[in-house]
mmCIF file of C-alpha atoms in Angstrom:
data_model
loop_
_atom_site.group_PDB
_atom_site.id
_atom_site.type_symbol
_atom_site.label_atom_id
_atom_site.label_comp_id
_atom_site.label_asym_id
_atom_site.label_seq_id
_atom_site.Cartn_x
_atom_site.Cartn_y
_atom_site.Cartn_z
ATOM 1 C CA UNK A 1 -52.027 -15.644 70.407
ATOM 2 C CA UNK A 2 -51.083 -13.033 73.063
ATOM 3 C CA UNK A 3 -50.140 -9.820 72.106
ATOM 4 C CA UNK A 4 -46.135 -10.104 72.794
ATOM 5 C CA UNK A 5 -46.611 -13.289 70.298
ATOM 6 C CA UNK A 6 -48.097 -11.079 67.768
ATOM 7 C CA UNK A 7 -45.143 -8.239 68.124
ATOM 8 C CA UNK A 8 -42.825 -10.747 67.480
ATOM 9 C CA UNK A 9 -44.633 -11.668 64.118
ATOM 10 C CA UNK A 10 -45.023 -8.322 62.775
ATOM 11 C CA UNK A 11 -41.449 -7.338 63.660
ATOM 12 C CA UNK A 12 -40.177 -10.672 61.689
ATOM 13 C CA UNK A 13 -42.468 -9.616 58.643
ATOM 14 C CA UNK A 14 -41.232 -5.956 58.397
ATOM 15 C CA UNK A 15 -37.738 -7.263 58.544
ATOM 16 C CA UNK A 16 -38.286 -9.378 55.627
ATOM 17 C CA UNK A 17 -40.126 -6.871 53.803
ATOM 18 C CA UNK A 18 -37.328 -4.687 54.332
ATOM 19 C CA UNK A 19 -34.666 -7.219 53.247
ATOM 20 C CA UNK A 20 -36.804 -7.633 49.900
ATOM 21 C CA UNK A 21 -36.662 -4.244 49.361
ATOM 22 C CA UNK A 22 -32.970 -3.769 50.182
ATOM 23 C CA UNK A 23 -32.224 -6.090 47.519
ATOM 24 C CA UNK A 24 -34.196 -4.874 44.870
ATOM 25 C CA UNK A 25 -32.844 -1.668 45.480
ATOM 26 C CA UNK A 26 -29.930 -2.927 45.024
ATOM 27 C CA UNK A 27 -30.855 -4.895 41.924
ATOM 28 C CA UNK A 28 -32.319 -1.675 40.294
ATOM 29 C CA UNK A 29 -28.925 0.604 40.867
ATOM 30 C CA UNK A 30 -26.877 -2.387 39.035
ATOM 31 C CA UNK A 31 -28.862 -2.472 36.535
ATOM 32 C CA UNK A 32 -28.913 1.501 35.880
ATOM 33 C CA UNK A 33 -25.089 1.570 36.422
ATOM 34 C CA UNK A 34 -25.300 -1.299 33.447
ATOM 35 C CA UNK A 35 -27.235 0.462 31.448
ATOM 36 C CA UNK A 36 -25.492 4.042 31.515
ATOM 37 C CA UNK A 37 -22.369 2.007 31.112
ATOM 38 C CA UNK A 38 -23.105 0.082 28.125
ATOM 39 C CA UNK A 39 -25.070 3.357 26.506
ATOM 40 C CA UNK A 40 -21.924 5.446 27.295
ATOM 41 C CA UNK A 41 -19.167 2.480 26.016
ATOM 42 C CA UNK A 42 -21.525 2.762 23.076
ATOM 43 C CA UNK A 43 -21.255 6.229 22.197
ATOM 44 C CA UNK A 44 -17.401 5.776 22.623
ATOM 45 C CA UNK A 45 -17.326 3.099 19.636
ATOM 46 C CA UNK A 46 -19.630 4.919 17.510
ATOM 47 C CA UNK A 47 -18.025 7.532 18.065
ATOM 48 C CA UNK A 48 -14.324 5.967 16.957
ATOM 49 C CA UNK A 49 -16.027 4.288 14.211
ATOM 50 C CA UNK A 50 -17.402 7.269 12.829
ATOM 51 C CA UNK A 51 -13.900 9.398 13.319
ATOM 52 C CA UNK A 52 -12.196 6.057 11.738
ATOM 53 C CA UNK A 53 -15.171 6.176 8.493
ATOM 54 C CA UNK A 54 -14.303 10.043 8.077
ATOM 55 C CA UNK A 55 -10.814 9.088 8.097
ATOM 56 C CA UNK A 56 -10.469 6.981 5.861
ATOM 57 C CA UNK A 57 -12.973 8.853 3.575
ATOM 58 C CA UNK A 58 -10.328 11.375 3.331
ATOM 59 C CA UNK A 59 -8.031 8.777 2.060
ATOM 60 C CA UNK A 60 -10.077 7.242 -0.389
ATOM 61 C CA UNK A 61 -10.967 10.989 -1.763
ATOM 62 C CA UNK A 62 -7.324 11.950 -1.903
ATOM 63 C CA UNK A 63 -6.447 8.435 -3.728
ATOM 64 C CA UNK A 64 -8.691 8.403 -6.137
ATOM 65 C CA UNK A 65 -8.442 11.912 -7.447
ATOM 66 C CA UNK A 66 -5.062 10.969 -9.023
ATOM 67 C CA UNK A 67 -7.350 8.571 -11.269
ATOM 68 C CA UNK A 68 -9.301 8.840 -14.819
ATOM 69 C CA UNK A 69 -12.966 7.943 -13.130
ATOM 70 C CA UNK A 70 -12.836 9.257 -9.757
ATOM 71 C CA UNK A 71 -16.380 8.805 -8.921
ATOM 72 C CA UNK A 72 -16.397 5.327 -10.160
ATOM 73 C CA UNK A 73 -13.119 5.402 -7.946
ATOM 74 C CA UNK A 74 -14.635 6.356 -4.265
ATOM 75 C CA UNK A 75 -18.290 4.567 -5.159
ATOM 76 C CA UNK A 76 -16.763 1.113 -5.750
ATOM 77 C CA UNK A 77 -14.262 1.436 -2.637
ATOM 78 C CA UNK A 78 -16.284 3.204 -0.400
ATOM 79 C CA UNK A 79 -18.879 0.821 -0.419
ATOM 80 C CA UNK A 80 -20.282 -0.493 3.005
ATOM 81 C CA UNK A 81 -17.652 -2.375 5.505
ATOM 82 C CA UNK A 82 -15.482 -2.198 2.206
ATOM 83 C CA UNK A 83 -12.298 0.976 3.256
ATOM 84 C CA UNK A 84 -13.269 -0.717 6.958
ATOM 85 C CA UNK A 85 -9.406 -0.786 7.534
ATOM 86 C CA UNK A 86 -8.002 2.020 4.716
ATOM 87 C CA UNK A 87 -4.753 3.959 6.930
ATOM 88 C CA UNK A 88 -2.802 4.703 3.708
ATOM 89 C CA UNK A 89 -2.637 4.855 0.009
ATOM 90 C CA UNK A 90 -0.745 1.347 -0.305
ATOM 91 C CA UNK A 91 -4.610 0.475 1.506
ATOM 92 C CA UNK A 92 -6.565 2.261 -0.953
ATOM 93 C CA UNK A 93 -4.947 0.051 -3.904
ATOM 94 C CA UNK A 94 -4.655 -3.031 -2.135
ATOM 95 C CA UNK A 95 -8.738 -2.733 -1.685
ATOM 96 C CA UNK A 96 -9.050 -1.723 -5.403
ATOM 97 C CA UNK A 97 -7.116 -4.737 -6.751
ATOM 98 C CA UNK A 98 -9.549 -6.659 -4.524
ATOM 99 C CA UNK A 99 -12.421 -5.573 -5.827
ATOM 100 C CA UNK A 100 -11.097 -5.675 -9.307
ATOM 101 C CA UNK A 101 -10.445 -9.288 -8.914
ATOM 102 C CA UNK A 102 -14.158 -10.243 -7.537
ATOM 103 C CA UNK A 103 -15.071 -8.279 -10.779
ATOM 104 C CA UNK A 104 -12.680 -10.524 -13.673
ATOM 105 C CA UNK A 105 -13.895 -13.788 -11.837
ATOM 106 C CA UNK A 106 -17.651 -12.544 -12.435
ATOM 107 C CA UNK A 107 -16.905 -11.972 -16.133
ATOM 108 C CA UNK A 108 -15.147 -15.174 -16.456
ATOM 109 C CA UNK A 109 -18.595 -16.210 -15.041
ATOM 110 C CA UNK A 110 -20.373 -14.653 -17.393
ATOM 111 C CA UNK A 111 -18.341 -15.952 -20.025
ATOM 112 C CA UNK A 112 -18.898 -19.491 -18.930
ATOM 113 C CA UNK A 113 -22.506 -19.217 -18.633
ATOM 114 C CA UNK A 114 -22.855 -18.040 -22.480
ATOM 115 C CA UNK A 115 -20.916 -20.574 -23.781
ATOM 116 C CA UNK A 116 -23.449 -23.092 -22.680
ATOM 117 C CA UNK A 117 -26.152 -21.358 -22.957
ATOM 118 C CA UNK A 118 -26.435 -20.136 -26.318
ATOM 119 C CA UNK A 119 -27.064 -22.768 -28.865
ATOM 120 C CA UNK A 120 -26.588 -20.771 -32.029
ATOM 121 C CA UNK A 121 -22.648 -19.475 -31.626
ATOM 122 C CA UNK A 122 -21.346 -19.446 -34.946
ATOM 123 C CA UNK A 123 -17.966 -20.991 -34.946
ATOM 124 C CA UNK A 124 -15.999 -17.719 -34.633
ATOM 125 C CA UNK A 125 -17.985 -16.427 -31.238
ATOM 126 C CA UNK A 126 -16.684 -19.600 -29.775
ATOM 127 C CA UNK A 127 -13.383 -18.904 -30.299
ATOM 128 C CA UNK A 128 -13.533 -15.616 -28.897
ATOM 129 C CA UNK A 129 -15.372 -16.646 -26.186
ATOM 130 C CA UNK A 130 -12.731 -18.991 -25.436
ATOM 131 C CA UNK A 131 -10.062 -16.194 -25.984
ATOM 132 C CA UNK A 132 -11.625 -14.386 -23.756
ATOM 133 C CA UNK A 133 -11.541 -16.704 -20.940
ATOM 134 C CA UNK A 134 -7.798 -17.112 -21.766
ATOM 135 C CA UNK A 135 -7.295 -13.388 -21.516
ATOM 136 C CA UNK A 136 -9.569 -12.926 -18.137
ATOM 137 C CA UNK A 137 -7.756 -16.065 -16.058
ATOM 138 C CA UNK A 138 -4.471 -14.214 -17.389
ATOM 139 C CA UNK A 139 -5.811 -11.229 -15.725
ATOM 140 C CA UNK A 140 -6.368 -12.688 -12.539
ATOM 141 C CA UNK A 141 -2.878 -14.047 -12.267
ATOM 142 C CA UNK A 142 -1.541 -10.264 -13.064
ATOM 143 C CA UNK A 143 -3.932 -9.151 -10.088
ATOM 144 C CA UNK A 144 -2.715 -11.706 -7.564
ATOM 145 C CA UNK A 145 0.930 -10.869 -8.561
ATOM 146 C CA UNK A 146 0.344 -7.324 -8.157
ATOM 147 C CA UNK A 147 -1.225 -7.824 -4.637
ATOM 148 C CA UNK A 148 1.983 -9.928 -3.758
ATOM 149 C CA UNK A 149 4.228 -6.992 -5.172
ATOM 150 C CA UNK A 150 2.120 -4.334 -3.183
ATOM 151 C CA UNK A 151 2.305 -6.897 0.104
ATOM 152 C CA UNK A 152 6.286 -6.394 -0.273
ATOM 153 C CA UNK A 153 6.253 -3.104 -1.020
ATOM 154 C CA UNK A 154 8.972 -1.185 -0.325
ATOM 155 C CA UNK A 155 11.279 -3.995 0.200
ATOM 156 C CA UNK A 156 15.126 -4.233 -0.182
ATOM 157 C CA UNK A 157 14.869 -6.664 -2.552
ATOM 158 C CA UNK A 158 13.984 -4.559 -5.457
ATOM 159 C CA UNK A 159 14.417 -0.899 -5.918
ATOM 160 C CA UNK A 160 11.342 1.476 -5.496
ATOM 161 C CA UNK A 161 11.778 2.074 -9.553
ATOM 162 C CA UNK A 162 11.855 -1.641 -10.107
ATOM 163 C CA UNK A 163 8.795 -2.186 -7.786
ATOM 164 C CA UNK A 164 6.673 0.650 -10.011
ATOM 165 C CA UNK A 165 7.759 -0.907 -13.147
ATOM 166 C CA UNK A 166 6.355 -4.400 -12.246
ATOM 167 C CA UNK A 167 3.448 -2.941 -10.860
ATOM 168 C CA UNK A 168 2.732 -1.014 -13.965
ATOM 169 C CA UNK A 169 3.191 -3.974 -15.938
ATOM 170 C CA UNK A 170 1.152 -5.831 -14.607
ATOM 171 C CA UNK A 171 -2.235 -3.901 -14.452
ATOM 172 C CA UNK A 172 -0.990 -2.518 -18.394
ATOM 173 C CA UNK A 173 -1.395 -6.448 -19.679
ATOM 174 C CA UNK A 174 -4.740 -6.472 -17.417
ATOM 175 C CA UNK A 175 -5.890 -3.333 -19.050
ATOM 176 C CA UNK A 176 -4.831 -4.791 -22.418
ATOM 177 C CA UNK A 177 -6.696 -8.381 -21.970
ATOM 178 C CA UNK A 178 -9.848 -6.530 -21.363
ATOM 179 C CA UNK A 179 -9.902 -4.904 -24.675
ATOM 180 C CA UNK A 180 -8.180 -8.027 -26.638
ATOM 181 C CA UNK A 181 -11.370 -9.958 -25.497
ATOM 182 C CA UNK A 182 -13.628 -7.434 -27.281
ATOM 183 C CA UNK A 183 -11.346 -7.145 -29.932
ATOM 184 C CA UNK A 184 -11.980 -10.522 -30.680
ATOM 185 C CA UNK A 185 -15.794 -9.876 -32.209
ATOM 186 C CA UNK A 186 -16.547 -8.325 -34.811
ATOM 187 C CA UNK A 187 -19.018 -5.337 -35.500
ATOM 188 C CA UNK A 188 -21.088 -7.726 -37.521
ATOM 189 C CA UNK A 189 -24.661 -8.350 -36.821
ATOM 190 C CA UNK A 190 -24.002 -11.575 -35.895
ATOM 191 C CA UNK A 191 -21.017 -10.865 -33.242
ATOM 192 C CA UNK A 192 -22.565 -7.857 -31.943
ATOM 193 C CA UNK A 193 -25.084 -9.489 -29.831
ATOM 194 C CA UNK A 194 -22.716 -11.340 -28.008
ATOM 195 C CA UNK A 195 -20.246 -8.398 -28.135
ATOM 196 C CA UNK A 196 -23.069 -6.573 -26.164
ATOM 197 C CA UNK A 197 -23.553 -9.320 -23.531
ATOM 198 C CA UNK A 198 -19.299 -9.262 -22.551
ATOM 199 C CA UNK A 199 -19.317 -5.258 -23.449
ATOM 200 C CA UNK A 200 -20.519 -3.991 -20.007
ATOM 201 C CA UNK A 201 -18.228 -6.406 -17.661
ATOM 202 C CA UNK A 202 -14.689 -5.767 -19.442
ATOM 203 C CA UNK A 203 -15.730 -1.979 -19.965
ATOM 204 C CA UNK A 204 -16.080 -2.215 -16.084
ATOM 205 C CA UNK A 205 -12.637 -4.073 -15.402
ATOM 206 C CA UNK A 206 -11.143 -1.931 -17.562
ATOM 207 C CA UNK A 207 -11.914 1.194 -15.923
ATOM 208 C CA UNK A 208 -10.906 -0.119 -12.392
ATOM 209 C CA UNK A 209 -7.674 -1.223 -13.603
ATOM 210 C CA UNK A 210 -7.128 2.037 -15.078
ATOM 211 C CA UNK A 211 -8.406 3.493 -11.786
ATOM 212 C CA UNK A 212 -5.625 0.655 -9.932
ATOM 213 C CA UNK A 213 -2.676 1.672 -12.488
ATOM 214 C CA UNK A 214 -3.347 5.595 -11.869
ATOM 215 C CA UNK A 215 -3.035 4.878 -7.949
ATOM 216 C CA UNK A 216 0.273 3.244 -8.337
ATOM 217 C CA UNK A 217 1.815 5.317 -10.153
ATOM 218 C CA UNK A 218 0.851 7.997 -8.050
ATOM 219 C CA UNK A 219 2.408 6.637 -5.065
ATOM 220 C CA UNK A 220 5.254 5.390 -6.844
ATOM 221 C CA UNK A 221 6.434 8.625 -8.652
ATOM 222 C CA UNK A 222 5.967 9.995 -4.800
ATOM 223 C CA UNK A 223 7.999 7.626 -3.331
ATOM 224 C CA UNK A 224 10.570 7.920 -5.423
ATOM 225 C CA UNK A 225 10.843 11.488 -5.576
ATOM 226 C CA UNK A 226 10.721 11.621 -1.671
ATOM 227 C CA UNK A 227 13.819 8.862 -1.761
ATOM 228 C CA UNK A 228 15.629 11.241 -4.018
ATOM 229 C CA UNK A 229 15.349 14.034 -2.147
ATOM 230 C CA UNK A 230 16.752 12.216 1.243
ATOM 231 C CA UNK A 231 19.917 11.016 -1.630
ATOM 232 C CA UNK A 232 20.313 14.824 -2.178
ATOM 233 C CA UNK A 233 20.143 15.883 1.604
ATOM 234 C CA UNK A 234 22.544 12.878 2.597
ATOM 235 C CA UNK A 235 24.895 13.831 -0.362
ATOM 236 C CA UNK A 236 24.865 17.810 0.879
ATOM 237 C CA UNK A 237 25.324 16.855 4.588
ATOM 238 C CA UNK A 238 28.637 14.417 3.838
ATOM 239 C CA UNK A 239 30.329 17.688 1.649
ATOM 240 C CA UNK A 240 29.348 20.182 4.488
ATOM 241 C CA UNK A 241 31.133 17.914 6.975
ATOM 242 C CA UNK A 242 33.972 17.477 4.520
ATOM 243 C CA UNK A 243 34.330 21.215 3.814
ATOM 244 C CA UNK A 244 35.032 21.780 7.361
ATOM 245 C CA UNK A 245 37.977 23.958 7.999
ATOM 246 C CA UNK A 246 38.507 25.401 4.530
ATOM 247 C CA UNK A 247 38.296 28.740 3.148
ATOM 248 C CA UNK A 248 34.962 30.054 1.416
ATOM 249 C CA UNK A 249 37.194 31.226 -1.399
ATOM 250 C CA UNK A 250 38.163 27.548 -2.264
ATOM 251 C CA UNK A 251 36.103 25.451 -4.348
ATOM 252 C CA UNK A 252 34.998 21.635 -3.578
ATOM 253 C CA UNK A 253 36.935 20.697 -6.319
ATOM 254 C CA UNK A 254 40.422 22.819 -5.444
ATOM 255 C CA UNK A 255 39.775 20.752 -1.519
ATOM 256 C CA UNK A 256 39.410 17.135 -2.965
ATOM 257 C CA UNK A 257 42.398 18.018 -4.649
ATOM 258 C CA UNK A 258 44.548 19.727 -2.393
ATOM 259 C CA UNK A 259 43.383 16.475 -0.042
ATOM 260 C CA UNK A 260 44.507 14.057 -2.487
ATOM 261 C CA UNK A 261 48.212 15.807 -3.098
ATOM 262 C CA UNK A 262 48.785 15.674 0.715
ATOM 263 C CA UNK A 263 48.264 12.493 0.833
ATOM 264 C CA UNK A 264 50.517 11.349 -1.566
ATOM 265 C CA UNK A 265 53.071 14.000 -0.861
ATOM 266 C CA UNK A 266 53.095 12.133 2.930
ATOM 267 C CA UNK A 267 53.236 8.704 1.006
ATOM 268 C CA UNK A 268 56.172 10.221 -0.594
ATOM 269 C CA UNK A 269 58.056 11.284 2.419
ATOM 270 C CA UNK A 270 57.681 8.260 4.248
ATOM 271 C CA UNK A 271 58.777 5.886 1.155
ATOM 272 C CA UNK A 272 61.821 8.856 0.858
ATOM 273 C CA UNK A 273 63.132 8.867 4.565
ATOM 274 C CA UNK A 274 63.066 4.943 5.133
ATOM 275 C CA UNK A 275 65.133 4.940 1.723
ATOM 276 C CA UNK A 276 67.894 7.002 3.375
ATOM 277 C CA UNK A 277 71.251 5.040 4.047
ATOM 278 C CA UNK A 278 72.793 6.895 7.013
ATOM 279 C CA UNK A 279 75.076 5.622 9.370
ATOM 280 C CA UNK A 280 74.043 5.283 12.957
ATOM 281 C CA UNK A 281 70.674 5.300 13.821
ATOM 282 C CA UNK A 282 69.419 8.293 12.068
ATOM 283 C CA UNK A 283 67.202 5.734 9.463
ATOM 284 C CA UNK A 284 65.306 4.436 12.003
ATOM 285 C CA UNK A 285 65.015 7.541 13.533
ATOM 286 C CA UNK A 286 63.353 9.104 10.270
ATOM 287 C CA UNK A 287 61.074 6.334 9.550
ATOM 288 C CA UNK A 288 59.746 6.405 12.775
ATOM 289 C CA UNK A 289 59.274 10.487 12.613
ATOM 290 C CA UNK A 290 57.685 9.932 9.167
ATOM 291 C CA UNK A 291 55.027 7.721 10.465
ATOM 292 C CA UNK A 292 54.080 9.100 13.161
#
C-alpha cells in the first residue's frame, strides 16, 4: 500500500474514533443532566412531603387535645400513610371514625371466633356473646351514618345545631354498645374468662369513640359559635344603616316608632284627600299631590 493509501486510512480511523467519542460525550452529559434532575425533582417531593407530614401533624395535635386520651388520640391517627391527606379538623374525625370502624369489625371478629371455638360456654356466655355481636354490627351502622353526616357537613339541609346533635348521637349509642356488651357477663368465675377475652377490644372502641365524640363536639360548638357571631355582626350592620340620619339623642326604639307613625300618618292623608268632594278638579288634583 503506498503511503497516500495509508493517509487516507488513518485519517478515516481518527474520524471514527472521534465520532465515537463525540457521542459518548454526549451520552455521558444526558445522563448527568438526568441524574441531577431526578436527584433535585427528588428533594422537591421530599421536601413537600415532609412540609405536608409537619402539617398535618399540627392538625392532628391541635384535634386531639380537645379529647379524653390524647396520646391514644395522635398514636392511632398518626400512624404511617394514615393523616396522608389531614387539611382540617372535619379530616382529623373523618380518619378517626375510619379507624374506629376497622377496630368494631375486628371485635365482631373476635367475637365470632369464640363462639366456635370454645366448647364449654355455659348457656348464658352465649347469649351475651350473641348480644354482643348485636350491639357491635349496631355500632358499625352508627359509624357509617356518622361518616355520611360528616361527608354533608355543613349542608343547608340541616342546621349546624341539628348536624352536632345527630353526630353526638350517634357515637353516644356507639359508646353505649361497647359497655352493654360487657355488661352482659357477669363478674363470676365462670363469665370472667370470657369477659377478659372481649375486655381489651371494646375498652379500645370505647376510648376512640370517646376520642371521635370529643372531636365533634369541638368543632361543632366552634362552628356554631362562629355562625352566631356573623348573626350578631349582620344584625348590628342592618340597624347602623337604618339609624342613618337620626339624632344620637334618639333611641332605636323612639326611630322604629317615629318610622312607623309616618307611615301611617301618609296612609292617612292620602285615604283623607281622595275622600274630599270638591267641585272642579281640585280631587284629582289632591290625590295626585298625595301620592306623589
Amino acid at each position: 500500500m503506498s503511503d497516500s493509501g495509508k493517509q487516507i486510512s488513518i485519517s478515516k480511523k481518527n474520524k471514527k474514533q472521534l465520532f465515537i467519542a463525540l457521542v459518548a460525550a454526549i451520552l455521558l452529559v444526558g445522563a448527568v443532566i438526568g441524574i441531577v434532575t431526578g436527584v433535585k425533582s427528588q428533594n422537591k417531593n421530599s421536601g413537600d412531603d415532609s412540609e405536608a407530614s409537619a402539617a398535618s401533624h399540627a392538625i392532628l395535635k391541635r384535634s386531639c387535645s380537645s379529647t379524653l386520651y390524647p396520646d391514644l388520640c395522635f398514636s392511632t391517627l398518626a400512624a404511617p400513610g394514615a393523616a396522608k391527606k389531614v387539611s382540617s379538623q372535619k379530616d382529623v374525625i373523618e380518619l378517626s371514625l375510619n379507624i374506629t370502624t376497622t377496630a368494631v369489625e375486628h371485635n365482631f371478629f373476635a367475637v365470632k371466633k369464640l363462639l366456635k371455638s370454645r366448647k364449654k360456654l355455659t348457656k348464658r356466655e352465649k347469649v351475651a356473646l350473641h348480644d354482643c355481636l348485636e350491639n357491635i354490627d349496631e355500632t358499625i351502622d352508627e359509624l357509617h351514618a356518622a361518616v355520611a353526616d360528616l361527608h354533608e357537613y355543613p349542608n343547608k339541609k340541616k342546621s349546624l345545631t341539628q348536624y352536632a346533635d345527630d353526630l353526638k348521637t350517634l357515637i353516644s349509642s356507639a359508646i353505649t354498645n361497647q359497655e352493654t356488651c360487657l355488661d352482659g357477663f357477669s363478674h363470676d368465675d365462670a363469665d370472667k374468662k370470657v369477659r377478659k377475652v372481649l375486655e381489651k377490644g371494646q375498652v379500645h372502641v370505647e376510648q376512640l369513640c370517646s376520642n371521635a365524640l370529643a372531636m365533634i363536639r369541638n368543632m361543632t360548638d366552634n362552628d356554631i359559635a362562629n355562625a352566631s357571631k356573623m348573626n350578631v355582626n349582620r344584625k348590628l350592620k342592618e340597624e347602623v344603616v337604618e339609624e342613618k340620619g337620626w339624632p344620637e339623642w334618639l333611641s332605636v326604639a323612639d326611630r322604629r316608632l317615629i318610622t312607623k307613625g309616618v307611615s301611617q300618618w301618609l296612609e292617612g292623608r292620602v285615604r283623607a284627600n281622595c275622600e274630599l268632594t270638591l267641585r272642579g278638579q281640585l280631587v284629582e288634583f289632591c290625590c295626585c299631590c298625595a301620592s306623589s
